[in-house]
Structures are given as C-alpha cells and as structure tokens.
Amino acid sequence: MDTVNSAADTAPDDSASLDALVGELRRGEETWGAMSLSARRDLLAALSEAVREHAGEWVDAACAIKRLDPGSPLVGEEWISGPYALLGGIGALSATLAALASGRSPVDGFRLSRAPGDRVAVRVLPHGPFDRLLLHGFRAEVWSEPGVTAGRLKETAGLGQRTPEETGGVGLVLGAGNILSIAPLDTLYELFAHNRVVLLKLNPVTDPLLPVLTKVFARFVELGLVRIVTGGVDLGAAAVAHPGIGHVHITGSVRSHDTIVFGPGEEGRERQARGEALLDKPITSELGGVSPTIVVPGKWSKRDLAYQAEHLVTQKLHNNGYNCIASQVLVLSEDWPQKDDFLGALRAAFAAAPPRPAYYPGSDDRCRAAVRDHPGTAERVAGGSRVLLEVPADGDVAFTEEYFAPVLAVTSLPGRGREFLDRAAAFADERLSGTLGANVVAHPRTIRALGADFTHFVAALRYGTVAVNAWTGVGYLTARATWGAFPGHTLRDVQSGIGTVHNGLLLDGTERTVVHGPFRPFPRSVLTGLFALSPRPPWFVTHRTAATTGRRLTAFAGRPSWTGLPGIFASALRG
C-alpha cells in the first residue's frame, strides 16, 4: 500500500513529476487495453468493496470539508451524494459489462417506448425489485435524440466496452469541489465509456478526500489506470497543456471552462469572440447554470403547499446551494389563486431549514452581490445567511448569473393551463442561462387534465434532466440515467457543458433524462390517484433521520439483500 499511496498522493511540483505520472498512465493504458471484460468487472467488484469499507472515512472527510456537525441529520446528504452514488454507478457499469461479455446488449431487458418528437425512451428506473421497493413512485427514462431508433440504441450501447482493446489515451479529469462523488464517477466514465486512463486532479476544496480516494481506487492505481493528484491552478494548467494528455473533462464553472479553452482575461474573451481556441485537444464539461423550478397552477391542499415548499427549499438548500442543479429561479403563475399561499409556505420553509456553514469559497460574497443587485427588494432570512428575491420576468441578473449560494429568485408569468405551460417553457429555454436541469411541480389531477399538452411541455424544455414532482438530483443519483447539459452547445457558447457522464448503460445518441416522482409522500400519496409508498425522501433538508437512512442505504448499495430493507424503511419512515 505504500507504493499505492506514493503514486496517488503525489502533488507534482515540476514538469518532470508530471511527465512521470503521464508516463505511468501511458504504460497503464497498455494494461487496460489487454484486460478482458471479466477482468474489468473484477476491478469494479474490488472498487465496490473498497468504497463500502471506507465509506465512513469518506463521510468523516466530507463533514470536515463542509464543517458539518457529525451528529446532524444533514450528514445524510454526504452518505447519499457520496459513497451511495458511487456504489450505484459501479453496480450499473458491472451489469453492463456482464451483458456485453455474454453477447447481449446492455439495453436487453429494459422497457423501450416512444417519446415525443421521434425519440425513444429507455426506462432506467425502477430497475429490479429493490428499486421498486426503495423508490416506489419514482421512475426515470433516458430519451434518445430525435431520429435515433431502438435498434441503434441496442446496437451501440456499451460505447468503449464494445471494443475494449481500442484504448483512448490519457484523459485529465478536473474534479468538482462540491459533491464528492462527481470526480470518482467522472473518472469511471472516462475509463469505461471512452477507454481512457485517467489523471484525476482534485478541486482544492476537496483535497482532504485524497487519502480516502487513494484507498478506494487502490487497484486502479496499482495497475497504472488512475493517478490522483492535488494542486492549484498552475498544476491544472500544466496538466491541460501536457502533450501526453489527449482529452480534458471539467466539472466547474463556465468561467473556468472558457479560460481553459480560450485563455484568461480580455485576450481570452477576444479569442472566444473570434472562435479561436487555444486548447488543442477535445474537452467535455458539466458546468451548471441557472436551474428553474416551474410550478404549474392547480388546486392544492394546505399540506400540499407546505410539502412542496419543503421540496423547493431542498432543491435550493441541499448542500447549502452549492449544486450545479440547485434551483435558482422559481417560476409561478400570476393567475394562480394559491400563489400567495405558496409563497408564504415557501418563506417559512426557507427560513426554518437547518442552518449550516457557508463552506464553499466566495459564498458570502455571492450572497452580498445578490443583495447589491436588488437594492430594496432582496430579503435576507435565517440570520442573513440566505437571500430571497422577487424579480420581474422581463429580465434580471438572477436569470443569467449562477449565484452558487443560498440565493433563490421568484418570478411570475401570466396564464393558466396550456397558456402558462407555453410561456414557462419559452422563459426557461430562452431567458435562463444553462441547460443542465429543470424541475416541474404539478398536481397529478392537473397533469391528467392537461393530457398531451403537459407531455409536449416536458418535451419543449431543453434541459439535460427534467424532473416532474421530483428534484433533478434524483437523476444524478440514478446510475443508469444520463447526466449533462442538453446537447448542441459549442465551445464559444458552452452554457452547461458538452458531453454526458454517468449513463451506466453506456448509451449512445441520448438527449435527456426525464424523472417523475410522487406529488405527495406516503400515506397521503394514495389520495392523488397515483399510489406511491415513498415517504419524505431522505435527501430532503428537513428529513430528521437522513444520516441513519443514508448510512443504511450505502451499506445496502454495497451488498444488496432482502435483509437490509427493513432497517432502511424503518429509518426513512421516522424521518
């Protein structure tokens, strides 16, 4: 293990050190190309066991990074968005390799159906009896791009694992600083979707996770398939420019992406305007944006108003707002009779949500900027740590600037029914920056009444993940779902990024993921006509037993069994 640690813990301080790391990876690429699908599955099994073994250490490191009280229910976020999410990705990839090794398509056994606009939908959630029990009432589909047939999806599923001997060189992964499973999952996607060995550079915020990831990826490091390094901007720039690196993947901000591609400062902006990239290698990216939550007017009970206010606050305040798909703009109907009642419930929930430290660099500055941008109208709540804005729909800086902080803007559009849906889709698509995720909240009775109009509304939202009565974070946690921006962006106008990750089926020709969840938790869900057993989800910031539930879910994901279910249900129901 000393050899593994020295190989992974190195922070290159000169070009020779970086050359050595890339050289080790080039030799590891030969090893990777010679490995059978069975051997690769064995590696995934070792990875899964290592994640399970070190999950507690992982969460402890996360609490230190985010300054969370280890006894707080909020620690559940770190279990679920950390080791649990990675374990789900490992399991999905392993099943895909098993299908390919047996001569089957990874899509075999999954329900395929037609989606609007000459698309094919692949049902990826629920998958198997455990999903049906643990996530009862939730479902997710991956939609193909228009014109892609079911036959093509089946024939191409597997991506790089269809020809494992054809390796893709050395890829650089510039890790995210917020959700701690992002960098490991991006590393796996480079390895399995593109057959690239990986130099993973951690974001400085997450450097304390290095010892854990070193242990988790020990077998990959031993074989020269992965190297994990820490360092600042200079190291990142040197790695990007290194001639032995053939591809770059970044999770971060648009500014960071544009600096990498076009260079810094005014000269970089001028190159971007001319379309003259400095970067001489391909880059993929996941860059966040301004995510909306669109509330479709309907007739709600008081308990519906309170529950969906909690839901919206979770979409904003999970990880204190430091999420690429944290809801930033709430879109309401001016003509909804219950609009003011909902805003009252929202204000109460926004102020009452559990307090937490502003651990992410620059958060307080961004909150102050939001207040400065809205003199006299910004409302500071929870001791000034959160900002609520009411803004006009005809234009506001909150529509184009991702605050990446506990800042929520509320705006209103006229109309009800089809008229409101059309305006809301156009507003989200044309006025808001980014295309990563959009949330929609609508009573099932309203959805049924709208019929095909609602289906066309969902299709009209140009986002990589659309969640109906769920948070797009569910799409992130669904291992077989795709994750990334809506396709079609360019380097000059990258929006939420270029490319896809997660995608445990390794599908080609995909456009988006569409998630559906229960409008009400169990047992009230039976009153909507759409029965669902799911209680308040454990990712809600108001869930009282989220830490215990998250820990038990993680243990279950590492070793699924029927005996693990009762403890999860008991904890979740107490939340």
Coordinates of C-alpha atoms in Angstrom, one line a residue:
M1 CA 0.0 0.0 0.0
D2 CA 2.9 2.4 0.5
T3 CA 3.6 2.2 -3.3
V4 CA -0.1 2.9 -4.0
N5 CA -0.1 5.9 -1.7
S6 CA 3.1 7.4 -3.1
A7 CA 1.7 7.0 -6.6
A8 CA -1.6 8.6 -5.8
D9 CA -0.7 11.2 -3.2
T10 CA 2.0 12.9 -5.3
A11 CA 1.4 16.6 -5.9
P12 CA 3.6 17.3 -8.9
D13 CA 5.6 20.4 -8.4
D14 CA 7.5 20.4 -11.7
S15 CA 7.2 19.3 -15.2
A16 CA 9.4 16.2 -14.6
S17 CA 7.0 14.9 -12.0
L18 CA 4.0 15.5 -14.3
D19 CA 5.9 13.8 -17.1
A20 CA 6.4 10.8 -14.8
L21 CA 2.8 10.5 -13.9
V22 CA 1.7 10.7 -17.6
G23 CA 4.3 8.1 -18.5
E24 CA 2.9 5.7 -15.8
L25 CA -0.5 6.2 -17.2
R26 CA 0.6 5.5 -20.8
R27 CA 2.0 2.2 -19.6
G28 CA -1.2 1.6 -17.7
E29 CA -3.1 2.2 -20.9
E30 CA -1.5 -0.9 -22.4
T31 CA -2.6 -2.9 -19.3
W32 CA -6.1 -1.5 -19.7
G33 CA -6.3 -2.4 -23.4
A34 CA -5.3 -6.0 -22.6
M35 CA -7.9 -6.6 -19.9
S36 CA -10.9 -8.7 -20.6
L37 CA -14.4 -7.6 -19.7
S38 CA -14.4 -10.2 -16.9
A39 CA -11.2 -8.7 -15.5
R40 CA -12.7 -5.3 -15.7
R41 CA -15.7 -6.5 -13.8
D42 CA -13.3 -7.9 -11.1
L43 CA -11.8 -4.4 -10.8
L44 CA -15.3 -2.9 -10.3
A45 CA -16.0 -5.5 -7.6
A46 CA -12.8 -4.6 -5.8
L47 CA -13.7 -0.9 -6.1
S48 CA -17.2 -1.6 -4.7
E49 CA -15.8 -3.4 -1.7
A50 CA -13.3 -0.6 -1.1
V51 CA -16.0 2.1 -1.2
R52 CA -18.1 0.0 1.2
E53 CA -15.1 -0.5 3.5
H54 CA -14.1 3.2 3.6
A55 CA -17.5 4.9 3.3
G56 CA -17.4 6.0 7.0
E57 CA -14.0 7.6 6.5
W58 CA -15.3 9.2 3.3
V59 CA -18.2 10.8 5.1
D60 CA -16.0 11.9 8.0
A61 CA -13.8 13.7 5.5
A62 CA -16.9 15.3 3.9
C63 CA -18.1 16.6 7.2
A64 CA -14.7 18.2 7.8
I65 CA -14.7 19.8 4.4
K66 CA -18.2 21.1 4.8
R67 CA -17.9 21.9 8.5
L68 CA -21.0 19.8 9.3
D69 CA -21.7 18.5 12.8
P70 CA -21.2 14.7 12.6
G71 CA -24.4 14.3 14.6
S72 CA -26.5 16.4 12.3
P73 CA -29.2 14.8 10.0
L74 CA -27.6 16.8 7.2
V75 CA -24.8 14.3 7.2
G76 CA -27.2 12.1 5.2
E77 CA -26.5 14.3 2.2
E78 CA -22.9 13.2 2.3
W79 CA -23.8 9.5 2.5
I80 CA -26.3 9.7 -0.3
S81 CA -24.4 12.0 -2.7
G82 CA -21.1 10.4 -1.9
P83 CA -20.4 6.7 -1.5
Y84 CA -24.0 5.7 -2.2
A85 CA -24.0 7.5 -5.6
L86 CA -20.6 5.9 -6.5
L87 CA -21.8 2.4 -5.5
G88 CA -24.8 2.8 -7.7
G89 CA -22.6 3.8 -10.6
I90 CA -20.3 0.8 -10.1
G91 CA -23.2 -1.6 -10.0
A92 CA -24.7 -0.3 -13.2
L93 CA -21.4 -0.5 -15.1
S94 CA -20.7 -4.0 -13.8
A95 CA -24.1 -5.1 -15.1
T96 CA -23.4 -3.5 -18.5
L97 CA -20.1 -5.4 -18.8
A98 CA -21.8 -8.6 -17.8
A99 CA -24.3 -8.1 -20.6
L100 CA -21.6 -7.4 -23.2
A101 CA -19.5 -10.4 -22.0
S102 CA -22.4 -12.7 -22.6
G103 CA -23.1 -11.3 -26.1
R104 CA -26.2 -9.3 -25.1
S105 CA -26.9 -5.6 -25.4
P106 CA -26.9 -3.7 -22.1
V107 CA -30.4 -2.5 -23.1
D108 CA -31.8 -6.0 -23.2
G109 CA -34.5 -6.4 -20.5
F110 CA -35.2 -2.6 -20.3
R111 CA -38.5 -1.2 -21.4
L112 CA -38.3 0.8 -24.5
S113 CA -41.2 3.1 -25.7
R114 CA -41.9 6.1 -27.9
A115 CA -41.2 9.6 -26.7
P116 CA -42.4 12.8 -28.3
G117 CA -40.6 14.1 -31.3
D118 CA -39.5 10.8 -32.9
R119 CA -37.5 9.8 -29.8
V120 CA -37.1 6.5 -28.0
A121 CA -37.4 6.3 -24.2
V122 CA -35.4 3.7 -22.2
R123 CA -36.9 3.1 -18.7
V124 CA -33.9 3.1 -16.4
L125 CA -35.8 3.4 -13.0
P126 CA -37.1 1.4 -11.4
H127 CA -34.8 -1.5 -12.4
G128 CA -35.3 -4.7 -10.5
P129 CA -37.3 -5.4 -7.3
F130 CA -35.1 -3.4 -4.9
D131 CA -35.7 -0.2 -6.9
R132 CA -39.4 -0.8 -7.0
L133 CA -39.5 -1.1 -3.2
L134 CA -36.9 1.6 -2.2
L135 CA -38.0 4.2 -4.8
H136 CA -41.6 3.3 -5.2
G137 CA -43.4 6.1 -7.0
F138 CA -40.2 7.3 -8.8
R139 CA -39.4 6.5 -12.4
A140 CA -36.9 7.7 -14.9
E141 CA -36.4 7.4 -18.7
V142 CA -33.5 8.3 -20.9
W143 CA -34.7 9.9 -24.1
S144 CA -32.8 9.5 -27.3
E145 CA -32.1 12.3 -29.7
P146 CA -34.8 12.7 -32.4
G147 CA -34.5 10.0 -35.1
V148 CA -32.4 7.6 -33.1
T149 CA -34.1 4.2 -33.3
A150 CA -34.5 1.5 -30.7
G151 CA -32.3 -0.8 -32.9
R152 CA -29.5 1.7 -32.9
L153 CA -29.7 2.2 -29.1
K154 CA -29.3 -1.6 -28.6
E155 CA -26.5 -2.0 -31.2
T156 CA -24.4 0.8 -29.9
A157 CA -25.0 0.5 -26.1
G158 CA -21.7 -0.2 -24.4
L159 CA -19.6 2.5 -26.1
G160 CA -15.9 1.8 -25.5
Q161 CA -16.6 -1.5 -23.8
R162 CA -17.7 -2.9 -27.2
T163 CA -14.1 -2.7 -28.3
P164 CA -12.1 -2.7 -25.1
E165 CA -8.8 -3.3 -26.8
E166 CA -9.1 0.1 -28.6
T167 CA -8.0 2.5 -25.9
G168 CA -8.4 6.2 -25.9
G169 CA -5.2 7.6 -24.4
V170 CA -4.8 9.6 -21.2
G171 CA -7.6 11.8 -20.0
L172 CA -7.5 14.6 -17.5
V173 CA -10.4 14.9 -15.1
L174 CA -10.6 18.2 -13.3
G175 CA -12.7 17.4 -10.3
A176 CA -15.6 19.3 -8.8
G177 CA -15.4 21.0 -5.4
N178 CA -19.0 20.4 -4.2
I179 CA -20.4 16.9 -4.5
L180 CA -17.8 14.4 -3.6
S181 CA -18.9 11.5 -5.9
I182 CA -18.6 13.7 -9.0
A183 CA -14.9 13.2 -9.5
P184 CA -14.9 9.4 -8.9
L185 CA -17.9 9.0 -11.2
D186 CA -16.3 11.1 -13.9
T187 CA -13.2 9.0 -13.6
L188 CA -15.1 5.8 -14.1
Y189 CA -16.9 7.3 -17.2
E190 CA -13.6 8.2 -18.8
L191 CA -12.4 4.6 -18.2
F192 CA -15.4 2.7 -19.3
A193 CA -17.2 4.9 -21.8
H194 CA -14.1 6.2 -23.6
N195 CA -11.4 3.6 -22.6
R196 CA -9.2 6.4 -21.3
V197 CA -6.9 6.0 -18.4
V198 CA -7.2 9.0 -16.0
L199 CA -5.2 11.6 -14.3
L200 CA -7.6 12.9 -11.7
K201 CA -6.8 16.4 -10.3
L202 CA -9.0 17.1 -7.2
N203 CA -10.5 20.5 -6.7
P204 CA -8.6 22.2 -3.8
V205 CA -11.8 22.3 -1.7
T206 CA -11.9 18.5 -1.7
D207 CA -8.2 17.8 -1.2
P208 CA -8.9 16.3 2.3
L209 CA -10.7 13.4 0.4
L210 CA -7.4 12.3 -1.2
P211 CA -6.5 9.7 1.4
V212 CA -9.9 8.0 1.0
L213 CA -9.9 8.1 -2.8
T214 CA -6.4 6.6 -2.7
K215 CA -7.7 3.6 -0.8
V216 CA -10.9 3.4 -2.8
F217 CA -9.0 3.3 -6.2
A218 CA -6.1 1.3 -4.9
R219 CA -6.3 -1.5 -7.5
F220 CA -6.7 1.0 -10.3
V221 CA -3.7 2.9 -9.1
E222 CA -1.6 -0.3 -8.7
L223 CA -2.3 -1.1 -12.4
G224 CA -1.5 2.4 -13.6
L225 CA -5.0 3.1 -14.7
V226 CA -5.6 6.1 -12.4
R227 CA -3.4 8.7 -10.8
I228 CA -4.9 11.2 -8.3
V229 CA -3.2 14.5 -7.6
T230 CA -3.8 17.7 -5.7
G231 CA -2.7 21.2 -6.5
G232 CA -3.8 24.6 -7.6
V233 CA -4.4 26.5 -10.8
D234 CA -0.8 26.1 -12.0
L235 CA -0.9 22.4 -11.9
G236 CA -4.3 22.3 -13.6
A237 CA -2.9 24.5 -16.4
A238 CA 0.2 22.4 -16.8
A239 CA -1.8 19.2 -17.0
V240 CA -4.2 20.6 -19.5
A241 CA -1.3 21.7 -21.7
H242 CA 0.7 18.5 -21.3
P243 CA 1.3 16.8 -24.7
G244 CA 0.6 13.4 -23.2
I245 CA -2.9 14.3 -22.2
G246 CA -5.3 13.7 -25.0
H247 CA -8.6 14.8 -23.5
V248 CA -9.9 17.1 -20.8
H249 CA -13.1 16.8 -18.7
I250 CA -14.1 19.5 -16.3
T251 CA -16.9 19.9 -13.8
G252 CA -16.9 23.5 -12.7
S253 CA -17.9 27.0 -13.9
V254 CA -18.3 28.4 -17.3
R255 CA -15.5 30.9 -16.5
S256 CA -13.1 28.1 -15.7
H257 CA -14.0 26.3 -18.9
D258 CA -13.6 29.4 -21.1
T259 CA -10.2 30.2 -19.5
I260 CA -9.0 26.7 -20.3
V261 CA -10.2 26.9 -23.9
F262 CA -9.5 30.5 -24.8
G263 CA -7.1 31.8 -22.2
P264 CA -7.6 34.3 -19.4
G265 CA -8.6 37.9 -19.3
E266 CA -9.6 40.3 -22.1
E267 CA -7.4 38.5 -24.6
G268 CA -9.2 35.3 -23.9
R269 CA -12.6 36.9 -24.3
E270 CA -11.4 38.3 -27.6
R271 CA -10.3 34.9 -28.8
Q272 CA -13.6 33.5 -27.7
A273 CA -15.5 36.1 -29.8
R274 CA -13.4 35.1 -32.8
G275 CA -13.8 31.4 -32.1
E276 CA -10.0 30.9 -31.8
A277 CA -9.4 28.2 -29.2
L278 CA -6.0 27.9 -27.6
L279 CA -6.8 24.4 -26.4
D280 CA -5.5 21.9 -28.9
K281 CA -7.4 18.9 -27.6
P282 CA -11.0 17.9 -27.1
I283 CA -12.8 18.9 -23.9
T284 CA -16.1 17.8 -22.3
S285 CA -17.7 19.6 -19.4
E286 CA -20.5 19.8 -16.9
L287 CA -20.9 23.5 -15.9
G288 CA -24.1 24.1 -14.0
G289 CA -26.3 27.1 -14.8
V290 CA -29.5 28.8 -13.6
S291 CA -31.9 26.0 -12.9
P292 CA -35.7 26.7 -12.8
T293 CA -38.5 25.2 -10.8
I294 CA -41.8 25.7 -12.6
V295 CA -44.9 25.3 -10.5
V296 CA -48.0 24.5 -12.7
P297 CA -51.1 26.1 -11.1
G298 CA -53.7 23.8 -9.7
K299 CA -55.8 23.2 -6.6
W300 CA -53.6 22.2 -3.7
S301 CA -54.4 21.4 -0.1
K302 CA -52.6 23.2 2.7
R303 CA -50.5 20.1 3.3
D304 CA -49.5 20.1 -0.4
L305 CA -48.4 23.7 -0.1
A306 CA -46.3 23.0 2.9
Y307 CA -44.8 19.8 1.5
Q308 CA -43.9 21.3 -1.9
A309 CA -42.4 24.3 -0.1
E310 CA -40.1 21.9 1.7
H311 CA -39.4 20.2 -1.7
L312 CA -38.5 23.5 -3.3
V313 CA -36.3 24.5 -0.3
T314 CA -34.5 21.2 -0.7
Q315 CA -33.9 21.9 -4.4
K316 CA -32.3 25.2 -3.3
L317 CA -30.6 24.4 0.0
H318 CA -29.3 20.8 -0.4
N319 CA -25.5 21.2 0.1
N320 CA -26.4 24.9 1.0
G321 CA -27.0 25.7 -2.6
Y322 CA -23.6 24.6 -3.9
N323 CA -25.0 22.3 -6.5
C324 CA -24.9 22.6 -10.3
I325 CA -28.6 21.9 -10.3
A326 CA -29.6 23.9 -7.2
S327 CA -32.9 25.6 -8.2
Q328 CA -32.3 29.3 -8.5
V329 CA -35.4 30.7 -10.2
L330 CA -38.9 29.7 -9.0
V331 CA -41.5 30.3 -11.8
L332 CA -45.1 30.8 -10.7
S333 CA -48.3 31.8 -12.5
E334 CA -49.6 35.3 -11.8
D335 CA -53.1 33.9 -12.1
W336 CA -52.8 31.0 -9.6
P337 CA -55.2 31.7 -6.8
Q338 CA -52.9 30.0 -4.3
K339 CA -49.7 31.8 -5.4
D340 CA -49.5 34.0 -2.2
D341 CA -50.3 31.0 0.0
F342 CA -47.5 29.0 -1.6
L343 CA -45.1 32.0 -1.2
G344 CA -46.0 32.2 2.4
A345 CA -45.2 28.5 2.9
L346 CA -42.0 28.9 1.0
R347 CA -40.8 31.8 3.1
A348 CA -41.5 29.9 6.3
A349 CA -39.6 26.8 5.0
F350 CA -36.7 28.8 3.6
A351 CA -36.2 30.5 6.9
A352 CA -36.7 27.4 9.1
A353 CA -34.4 25.0 7.2
P354 CA -31.5 23.7 9.3
P355 CA -28.6 26.2 9.5
R356 CA -25.2 25.2 8.1
P357 CA -21.8 26.8 7.4
A358 CA -21.1 28.6 4.2
Y359 CA -18.1 26.4 3.4
Y360 CA -17.8 27.0 -0.3
P361 CA -15.3 29.8 -1.2
G362 CA -16.9 33.0 -2.1
S363 CA -20.4 32.1 -0.9
D364 CA -20.9 35.1 1.4
D365 CA -19.6 37.4 -1.4
R366 CA -22.2 36.0 -3.8
C367 CA -25.0 36.5 -1.3
R368 CA -23.9 40.1 -0.8
A369 CA -23.8 40.5 -4.6
A370 CA -27.4 39.2 -4.9
V371 CA -28.5 41.8 -2.3
R372 CA -26.5 44.5 -4.0
D373 CA -28.0 43.6 -7.4
H374 CA -31.5 44.0 -5.9
P375 CA -31.5 47.1 -3.7
G376 CA -34.6 47.5 -1.5
T377 CA -36.1 44.2 -2.7
A378 CA -33.7 41.5 -1.5
E379 CA -34.9 39.7 1.6
R380 CA -32.3 38.2 3.9
V381 CA -33.5 35.4 6.1
A382 CA -32.1 32.8 8.6
G383 CA -29.9 35.4 10.3
G384 CA -28.9 36.9 6.9
S385 CA -27.4 33.6 5.7
R386 CA -29.9 33.2 2.9
V387 CA -31.4 35.5 0.3
L388 CA -34.8 35.5 -1.2
L389 CA -35.5 37.7 -4.3
E390 CA -38.8 38.6 -6.1
V391 CA -37.9 39.7 -9.6
P392 CA -39.7 40.7 -12.7
A393 CA -39.9 38.2 -15.5
D394 CA -38.8 40.7 -18.2
G395 CA -35.2 40.5 -17.1
D396 CA -32.9 40.1 -14.1
V397 CA -29.3 39.3 -13.3
A398 CA -30.6 36.2 -11.4
F399 CA -31.6 34.7 -14.8
T400 CA -28.0 34.8 -16.2
E401 CA -25.7 34.7 -13.1
E402 CA -25.4 31.4 -11.3
Y403 CA -25.0 32.6 -7.7
F404 CA -23.9 29.1 -6.4
A405 CA -25.0 30.1 -2.9
P406 CA -28.2 30.0 -0.9
V407 CA -30.0 32.6 -3.1
L408 CA -33.5 31.9 -4.5
A409 CA -35.3 34.2 -7.0
V410 CA -39.1 34.1 -7.6
T411 CA -40.7 35.4 -10.7
S412 CA -44.2 35.2 -12.2
L413 CA -45.7 34.7 -15.7
P414 CA -49.3 35.3 -16.7
G415 CA -51.6 32.5 -17.7
R416 CA -53.0 29.1 -16.7
G417 CA -53.3 25.8 -18.4
R418 CA -51.6 25.5 -21.8
E419 CA -51.0 29.2 -22.0
F420 CA -48.9 29.1 -18.8
L421 CA -47.0 26.0 -20.0
D422 CA -46.0 27.6 -23.3
R423 CA -44.8 30.8 -21.6
A424 CA -42.9 28.9 -18.9
A425 CA -41.1 26.6 -21.4
A426 CA -40.2 29.6 -23.5
F427 CA -39.0 31.6 -20.5
A428 CA -36.8 28.7 -19.2
D429 CA -35.4 27.9 -22.6
E430 CA -34.7 31.5 -23.8
R431 CA -34.2 33.6 -20.7
L432 CA -32.2 31.4 -18.3
S433 CA -28.5 30.6 -18.6
G434 CA -27.7 26.9 -18.8
T435 CA -29.5 23.7 -19.7
L436 CA -28.4 21.2 -17.0
G437 CA -31.7 20.7 -15.1
A438 CA -35.3 21.9 -14.8
N439 CA -37.8 21.0 -12.2
V440 CA -41.6 20.9 -12.6
V441 CA -44.2 20.6 -9.8
A442 CA -47.8 19.8 -10.8
H443 CA -50.7 18.1 -9.1
P444 CA -51.4 14.7 -10.7
R445 CA -55.0 15.9 -11.3
T446 CA -53.7 18.9 -13.2
I447 CA -51.3 16.7 -15.3
R448 CA -54.2 14.4 -16.2
A449 CA -56.4 17.4 -17.2
L450 CA -53.6 18.8 -19.4
G451 CA -53.0 15.5 -21.1
A452 CA -50.9 15.8 -24.2
D453 CA -50.3 19.5 -23.5
F454 CA -48.3 18.5 -20.5
T455 CA -46.3 15.9 -22.3
H456 CA -45.4 18.4 -25.0
F457 CA -44.4 20.9 -22.4
V458 CA -41.9 18.5 -20.9
A459 CA -40.5 17.8 -24.3
A460 CA -40.2 21.5 -25.0
L461 CA -37.9 22.1 -22.0
R462 CA -34.4 22.0 -23.5
Y463 CA -32.6 20.6 -20.4
G464 CA -30.4 17.5 -19.9
T465 CA -32.6 16.4 -17.0
V466 CA -36.2 17.3 -16.5
A467 CA -37.8 16.2 -13.2
V468 CA -41.6 16.2 -12.6
N469 CA -42.6 16.2 -9.0
A470 CA -39.0 15.4 -8.1
W471 CA -35.7 17.2 -7.9
T472 CA -33.3 16.7 -10.8
G473 CA -30.8 15.5 -8.2
V474 CA -32.8 12.2 -8.4
G475 CA -31.5 12.0 -12.0
Y476 CA -28.0 12.5 -10.7
L477 CA -28.4 9.6 -8.3
T478 CA -30.0 7.3 -10.9
A479 CA -26.9 5.4 -12.1
R480 CA -28.3 4.3 -15.5
A481 CA -29.6 7.8 -16.3
T482 CA -27.6 10.3 -18.4
W483 CA -26.2 13.4 -16.7
G484 CA -25.1 16.5 -18.5
A485 CA -26.3 19.5 -20.5
F486 CA -28.8 19.4 -23.3
P487 CA -26.8 18.6 -26.4
G488 CA -25.8 21.1 -29.0
H489 CA -23.6 23.6 -27.2
T490 CA -20.4 24.9 -28.7
L491 CA -17.0 25.9 -27.2
R492 CA -17.9 29.6 -27.8
D493 CA -21.2 29.3 -26.0
V494 CA -20.8 26.3 -23.8
Q495 CA -23.8 27.0 -21.4
S496 CA -24.0 23.9 -19.1
G497 CA -21.4 22.0 -21.0
I498 CA -20.7 19.5 -23.7
G499 CA -21.0 15.7 -23.3
T500 CA -22.6 13.2 -21.0
V501 CA -21.5 11.3 -17.8
H502 CA -23.0 8.6 -15.5
N503 CA -25.0 6.7 -18.2
G504 CA -24.5 3.3 -16.7
L505 CA -25.9 1.5 -19.8
L506 CA -23.3 3.4 -21.9
L507 CA -25.9 4.5 -24.3
D508 CA -25.1 6.5 -27.5
G509 CA -27.3 9.1 -29.1
T510 CA -29.0 10.3 -26.0
E511 CA -30.6 13.7 -25.4
R512 CA -32.0 13.9 -21.8
T513 CA -33.3 12.1 -18.8
V514 CA -36.9 12.6 -17.6
V515 CA -37.7 11.8 -13.9
H516 CA -41.1 11.5 -12.3
G517 CA -41.8 11.4 -8.6
P518 CA -44.8 11.3 -6.3
F519 CA -46.5 14.6 -5.7
R520 CA -47.3 13.6 -2.1
P521 CA -45.4 11.3 0.3
F522 CA -46.9 8.1 1.7
P523 CA -49.5 7.7 3.0
R524 CA -51.1 10.8 1.5
S525 CA -50.0 9.7 -1.9
V526 CA -52.9 7.3 -2.1
L527 CA -55.3 10.3 -2.3
T528 CA -53.9 11.6 -5.7
G529 CA -54.8 8.5 -7.6
L530 CA -51.1 7.7 -8.1
F531 CA -50.2 5.3 -5.3
A532 CA -46.6 5.6 -4.0
L533 CA -45.0 4.0 -1.0
S534 CA -42.2 6.6 -0.7
P535 CA -42.2 8.7 2.5
R536 CA -40.5 12.1 2.6
P537 CA -37.3 11.4 0.6
P538 CA -34.1 11.2 2.7
W539 CA -32.4 13.9 0.6
F540 CA -34.9 16.5 1.9
V541 CA -33.1 19.0 4.1
T542 CA -35.9 18.6 6.6
H543 CA -35.5 14.8 6.9
R544 CA -34.9 14.0 10.6
T545 CA -33.3 10.6 10.2
A546 CA -31.4 11.3 6.9
A547 CA -28.0 10.4 8.3
T548 CA -29.1 7.0 9.5
T549 CA -31.1 6.3 6.4
G550 CA -28.2 7.4 4.1
R551 CA -25.8 5.2 6.0
R552 CA -28.1 2.2 5.7
L553 CA -28.7 2.9 2.0
T554 CA -25.0 3.0 1.4
A555 CA -24.4 -0.3 3.1
F556 CA -27.3 -1.8 1.1
A557 CA -25.9 -0.5 -2.2
G558 CA -22.6 -2.2 -1.4
R559 CA -24.3 -5.5 -0.7
P560 CA -27.9 -5.6 -1.7
S561 CA -30.1 -8.1 0.2
W562 CA -33.6 -8.5 1.3
T563 CA -32.5 -8.4 5.0
G564 CA -31.2 -4.9 4.6
L565 CA -34.6 -3.4 3.6
P566 CA -36.5 -3.4 6.9
G567 CA -33.9 -1.1 8.6
I568 CA -33.9 1.3 5.7
F569 CA -37.7 1.5 5.7
A570 CA -37.9 1.9 9.5
S571 CA -35.4 4.8 9.4
A572 CA -36.9 6.5 6.4
L573 CA -40.4 6.4 7.8
R574 CA -39.3 8.1 11.0
G575 CA -37.8 11.0 9.0

